[in-house]
Amino acid sequence: MIYQGHSQKPRVMTDFDQSLVWSVLLLLSIGLVMIYSASIAIAEAQFGADRAGHYLLRHSAYLGVGILLGALTFRIPMRMWQKYISYLFIVGVLLLALVLVPGIGHEVNGSQRWISLYVVNVQPSEYMKFFMVLYAADYVNRKASDLNSLIKGFFPITVVLSIVGALLLLEPDFGAFFVVSVLAMSILFIGGVSLKIFIGLIAILAIGLYELVLSSPYRMGRVVAFMDPWSDPYGKGYQLSHALIAFGRGEWLGVGLGGSVEKLFYLPEAHTDFLLSVLAEELGFAGVATVIVLFIWLITRAFFIGRLAARLDSPFSALVAQGIGIWIGVQTLINMGVNMGVLPTKGLTLPLLSFGGSSITANCIALAVLLRIDWENRQRLRGLTV
């Protein structure tokens, strides 16, 4: 495939964004290595010394399934997603409701967020993030002429968001609720919703979040611990204090791969929510900076692909691409902020790195859709320039 440039020689145009693919592969590889390092101690304690690689093997299997699902997803044209997203979104809502049914929903650490399939537990909220990106993009595309109307443009999406939010809060999954809300609002804003309506939506969400924190002693305790983790380092501030110790020990270049002390039963959820703290301790500032740069590049490419789709008159694809970039960016920012003590503790995984089957498969599916949008962009450019 070629297109004519300013020079006399034709320049080859590949069928996919190679830099995007490499950044994703590097993040997945770093995650695989760090999960093994962070989980050895806990795996030995739970399953014995001969099964120290338990979490590595499980995550490898999840990653294999995610890549397979991603390869299948890449073959689906964007027009098919747009045609059937309403049905998929309804399925997602039903799964969120199913989680709350006794005997079906599986409870872990006081939260009922999973559906047990015996072999694995599926977390519907991870897939709802993906469905919300598609649904909001389709909604903006369908309601483009009504986005400045309070009744026709604002009210319907608010009702949908309220239903999803209520189901997520009943689990409870405050982190997923926040991410889904930000995704919907961001896509509405990018799509051209009235500024007055957008500001009103932000105000309603801010008031709602404030009331949710005040009404829950558990959430209020996390906020208090975030403000001063050292006031109760063995209680409410335990996670954050040990995360900060891990960052402090890492300094510039880290203590060396496998050398973390905090992962030895000091830092809870070392291979999931606080994987970045283990990475900071073992690989130091250099390792954390590398991960941040890779995420910045991935998110930048998502927005570039979205802008190109918009210029090629594919508004739905443009909003989906940018929505995926926002999803990865917001969740990464929250997880890193929690690990660094910049934000209150919240149970959100680090995309592409943390252990978790639902999280990694949802990420792979979303990034496959992003690559599909990029591929369709290039096919259109090929038709225009060859």
PDB file of N, CA, C and O in Angstrom, residues 348-377:
ATOM      1  N   LEU A 348      -8.862   0.439  41.730  1.00  0.00           N
ATOM      2  CA  LEU A 348      -8.824   0.416  40.268  1.00  0.00           C
ATOM      3  C   LEU A 348      -7.476  -0.126  39.807  1.00  0.00           C
ATOM      4  O   LEU A 348      -6.434   0.302  40.293  1.00  0.00           O
ATOM      5  N   THR A 349      -7.522  -1.052  38.869  1.00  0.00           N
ATOM      6  CA  THR A 349      -6.288  -1.656  38.364  1.00  0.00           C
ATOM      7  C   THR A 349      -5.563  -0.685  37.433  1.00  0.00           C
ATOM      8  O   THR A 349      -6.156   0.255  36.903  1.00  0.00           O
ATOM      9  N   LEU A 350      -4.273  -0.939  37.234  1.00  0.00           N
ATOM     10  CA  LEU A 350      -3.484  -0.193  36.263  1.00  0.00           C
ATOM     11  C   LEU A 350      -3.646  -0.881  34.914  1.00  0.00           C
ATOM     12  O   LEU A 350      -3.246  -2.031  34.749  1.00  0.00           O
ATOM     13  N   PRO A 351      -4.268  -0.220  33.931  1.00  0.00           N
ATOM     14  CA  PRO A 351      -4.542  -0.859  32.637  1.00  0.00           C
ATOM     15  C   PRO A 351      -3.303  -1.506  32.029  1.00  0.00           C
ATOM     16  O   PRO A 351      -2.202  -0.944  32.080  1.00  0.00           O
ATOM     17  N   LEU A 352      -3.492  -2.713  31.496  1.00  0.00           N
ATOM     18  CA  LEU A 352      -2.476  -3.472  30.772  1.00  0.00           C
ATOM     19  C   LEU A 352      -1.372  -4.050  31.655  1.00  0.00           C
ATOM     20  O   LEU A 352      -0.583  -4.866  31.196  1.00  0.00           O
ATOM     21  N   LEU A 353      -1.318  -3.645  32.919  1.00  0.00           N
ATOM     22  CA  LEU A 353      -0.241  -4.122  33.787  1.00  0.00           C
ATOM     23  C   LEU A 353      -0.745  -4.982  34.942  1.00  0.00           C
ATOM     24  O   LEU A 353      -0.193  -6.043  35.202  1.00  0.00           O
ATOM     25  N   SER A 354      -1.779  -4.533  35.640  1.00  0.00           N
ATOM     26  CA  SER A 354      -2.226  -5.224  36.850  1.00  0.00           C
ATOM     27  C   SER A 354      -2.816  -6.596  36.557  1.00  0.00           C
ATOM     28  O   SER A 354      -3.358  -6.843  35.469  1.00  0.00           O
ATOM     29  N   PHE A 355      -2.739  -7.467  37.569  1.00  0.00           N
ATOM     30  CA  PHE A 355      -3.341  -8.794  37.477  1.00  0.00           C
ATOM     31  C   PHE A 355      -4.861  -8.671  37.471  1.00  0.00           C
ATOM     32  O   PHE A 355      -5.429  -7.908  38.234  1.00  0.00           O
ATOM     33  N   GLY A 356      -5.519  -9.439  36.622  1.00  0.00           N
ATOM     34  CA  GLY A 356      -6.988  -9.434  36.573  1.00  0.00           C
ATOM     35  C   GLY A 356      -7.480  -9.843  35.204  1.00  0.00           C
ATOM     36  O   GLY A 356      -7.160  -9.192  34.204  1.00  0.00           O
ATOM     37  N   GLY A 357      -8.276 -10.909  35.148  1.00  0.00           N
ATOM     38  CA  GLY A 357      -8.743 -11.426  33.872  1.00  0.00           C
ATOM     39  C   GLY A 357      -9.695 -10.491  33.149  1.00  0.00           C
ATOM     40  O   GLY A 357      -9.535 -10.210  31.950  1.00  0.00           O
ATOM     41  N   SER A 358     -10.709  -9.975  33.859  1.00  0.00           N
ATOM     42  CA  SER A 358     -11.695  -9.103  33.218  1.00  0.00           C
ATOM     43  C   SER A 358     -11.050  -7.808  32.746  1.00  0.00           C
ATOM     44  O   SER A 358     -11.344  -7.309  31.655  1.00  0.00           O
ATOM     45  N   SER A 359     -10.166  -7.261  33.567  1.00  0.00           N
ATOM     46  CA  SER A 359      -9.504  -6.012  33.226  1.00  0.00           C
ATOM     47  C   SER A 359      -8.640  -6.160  31.981  1.00  0.00           C
ATOM     48  O   SER A 359      -8.735  -5.352  31.044  1.00  0.00           O
ATOM     49  N   ILE A 360      -7.821  -7.189  31.934  1.00  0.00           N
ATOM     50  CA  ILE A 360      -6.888  -7.339  30.818  1.00  0.00           C
ATOM     51  C   ILE A 360      -7.610  -7.689  29.522  1.00  0.00           C
ATOM     52  O   ILE A 360      -7.252  -7.204  28.446  1.00  0.00           O
ATOM     53  N   THR A 361      -8.670  -8.508  29.594  1.00  0.00           N
ATOM     54  CA  THR A 361      -9.411  -8.857  28.381  1.00  0.00           C
ATOM     55  C   THR A 361     -10.195  -7.657  27.861  1.00  0.00           C
ATOM     56  O   THR A 361     -10.250  -7.422  26.649  1.00  0.00           O
ATOM     57  N   ALA A 362     -10.794  -6.867  28.777  1.00  0.00           N
ATOM     58  CA  ALA A 362     -11.520  -5.668  28.346  1.00  0.00           C
ATOM     59  C   ALA A 362     -10.567  -4.669  27.689  1.00  0.00           C
ATOM     60  O   ALA A 362     -10.902  -4.056  26.664  1.00  0.00           O
ATOM     61  N   ASN A 363      -9.375  -4.522  28.255  1.00  0.00           N
ATOM     62  CA  ASN A 363      -8.372  -3.627  27.668  1.00  0.00           C
ATOM     63  C   ASN A 363      -7.960  -4.096  26.275  1.00  0.00           C
ATOM     64  O   ASN A 363      -7.837  -3.282  25.346  1.00  0.00           O
ATOM     65  N   CYS A 364      -7.729  -5.396  26.121  1.00  0.00           N
ATOM     66  CA  CYS A 364      -7.316  -5.939  24.825  1.00  0.00           C
ATOM     67  C   CYS A 364      -8.401  -5.748  23.767  1.00  0.00           C
ATOM     68  O   CYS A 364      -8.116  -5.403  22.613  1.00  0.00           O
ATOM     69  N   ILE A 365      -9.662  -5.958  24.157  1.00  0.00           N
ATOM     70  CA  ILE A 365     -10.776  -5.772  23.223  1.00  0.00           C
ATOM     71  C   ILE A 365     -10.863  -4.306  22.796  1.00  0.00           C
ATOM     72  O   ILE A 365     -11.019  -3.992  21.610  1.00  0.00           O
ATOM     73  N   ALA A 366     -10.760  -3.398  23.773  1.00  0.00           N
ATOM     74  CA  ALA A 366     -10.853  -1.966  23.468  1.00  0.00           C
ATOM     75  C   ALA A 366      -9.720  -1.519  22.547  1.00  0.00           C
ATOM     76  O   ALA A 366      -9.942  -0.773  21.588  1.00  0.00           O
ATOM     77  N   LEU A 367      -8.511  -1.986  22.807  1.00  0.00           N
ATOM     78  CA  LEU A 367      -7.370  -1.585  21.976  1.00  0.00           C
ATOM     79  C   LEU A 367      -7.446  -2.208  20.586  1.00  0.00           C
ATOM     80  O   LEU A 367      -6.969  -1.613  19.612  1.00  0.00           O
ATOM     81  N   ALA A 368      -8.069  -3.377  20.477  1.00  0.00           N
ATOM     82  CA  ALA A 368      -8.295  -3.971  19.159  1.00  0.00           C
ATOM     83  C   ALA A 368      -9.263  -3.117  18.355  1.00  0.00           C
ATOM     84  O   ALA A 368      -9.100  -2.939  17.138  1.00  0.00           O
ATOM     85  N   VAL A 369     -10.286  -2.574  19.025  1.00  0.00           N
ATOM     86  CA  VAL A 369     -11.216  -1.653  18.352  1.00  0.00           C
ATOM     87  C   VAL A 369     -10.474  -0.394  17.904  1.00  0.00           C
ATOM     88  O   VAL A 369     -10.691   0.113  16.799  1.00  0.00           O
ATOM     89  N   LEU A 370      -9.578   0.106  18.754  1.00  0.00           N
ATOM     90  CA  LEU A 370      -8.784   1.281  18.387  1.00  0.00           C
ATOM     91  C   LEU A 370      -7.929   0.998  17.154  1.00  0.00           C
ATOM     92  O   LEU A 370      -7.846   1.829  16.236  1.00  0.00           O
ATOM     93  N   LEU A 371      -7.305  -0.173  17.116  1.00  0.00           N
ATOM     94  CA  LEU A 371      -6.515  -0.555  15.939  1.00  0.00           C
ATOM     95  C   LEU A 371      -7.398  -0.726  14.703  1.00  0.00           C
ATOM     96  O   LEU A 371      -6.978  -0.425  13.579  1.00  0.00           O
ATOM     97  N   ARG A 372      -8.627  -1.207  14.905  1.00  0.00           N
ATOM     98  CA  ARG A 372      -9.560  -1.350  13.790  1.00  0.00           C
ATOM     99  C   ARG A 372      -9.899   0.028  13.202  1.00  0.00           C
ATOM    100  O   ARG A 372      -9.954   0.196  11.973  1.00  0.00           O
ATOM    101  N   ILE A 373     -10.118   0.997  14.081  1.00  0.00           N
ATOM    102  CA  ILE A 373     -10.407   2.356  13.616  1.00  0.00           C
ATOM    103  C   ILE A 373      -9.219   2.902  12.822  1.00  0.00           C
ATOM    104  O   ILE A 373      -9.388   3.502  11.754  1.00  0.00           O
ATOM    105  N   ASP A 374      -8.014   2.666  13.336  1.00  0.00           N
ATOM    106  CA  ASP A 374      -6.804   3.101  12.637  1.00  0.00           C
ATOM    107  C   ASP A 374      -6.702   2.411  11.280  1.00  0.00           C
ATOM    108  O   ASP A 374      -6.365   3.054  10.273  1.00  0.00           O
ATOM    109  N   TRP A 375      -7.007   1.122  11.236  1.00  0.00           N
ATOM    110  CA  TRP A 375      -6.945   0.369   9.976  1.00  0.00           C
ATOM    111  C   TRP A 375      -7.957   0.912   8.970  1.00  0.00           C
ATOM    112  O   TRP A 375      -7.630   1.096   7.790  1.00  0.00           O
ATOM    113  N   GLU A 376      -9.175   1.194   9.431  1.00  0.00           N
ATOM    114  CA  GLU A 376     -10.198   1.732   8.531  1.00  0.00           C
ATOM    115  C   GLU A 376      -9.809   3.128   8.045  1.00  0.00           C
ATOM    116  O   GLU A 376     -10.069   3.482   6.884  1.00  0.00           O
ATOM    117  N   ASN A 377      -9.193   3.917   8.920  1.00  0.00           N
ATOM    118  CA  ASN A 377      -8.691   5.232   8.492  1.00  0.00           C
ATOM    119  C   ASN A 377      -7.711   5.085   7.344  1.00  0.00           C
ATOM    120  O   ASN A 377      -7.774   5.810   6.341  1.00  0.00           O
TER     121      ASN A 377
END
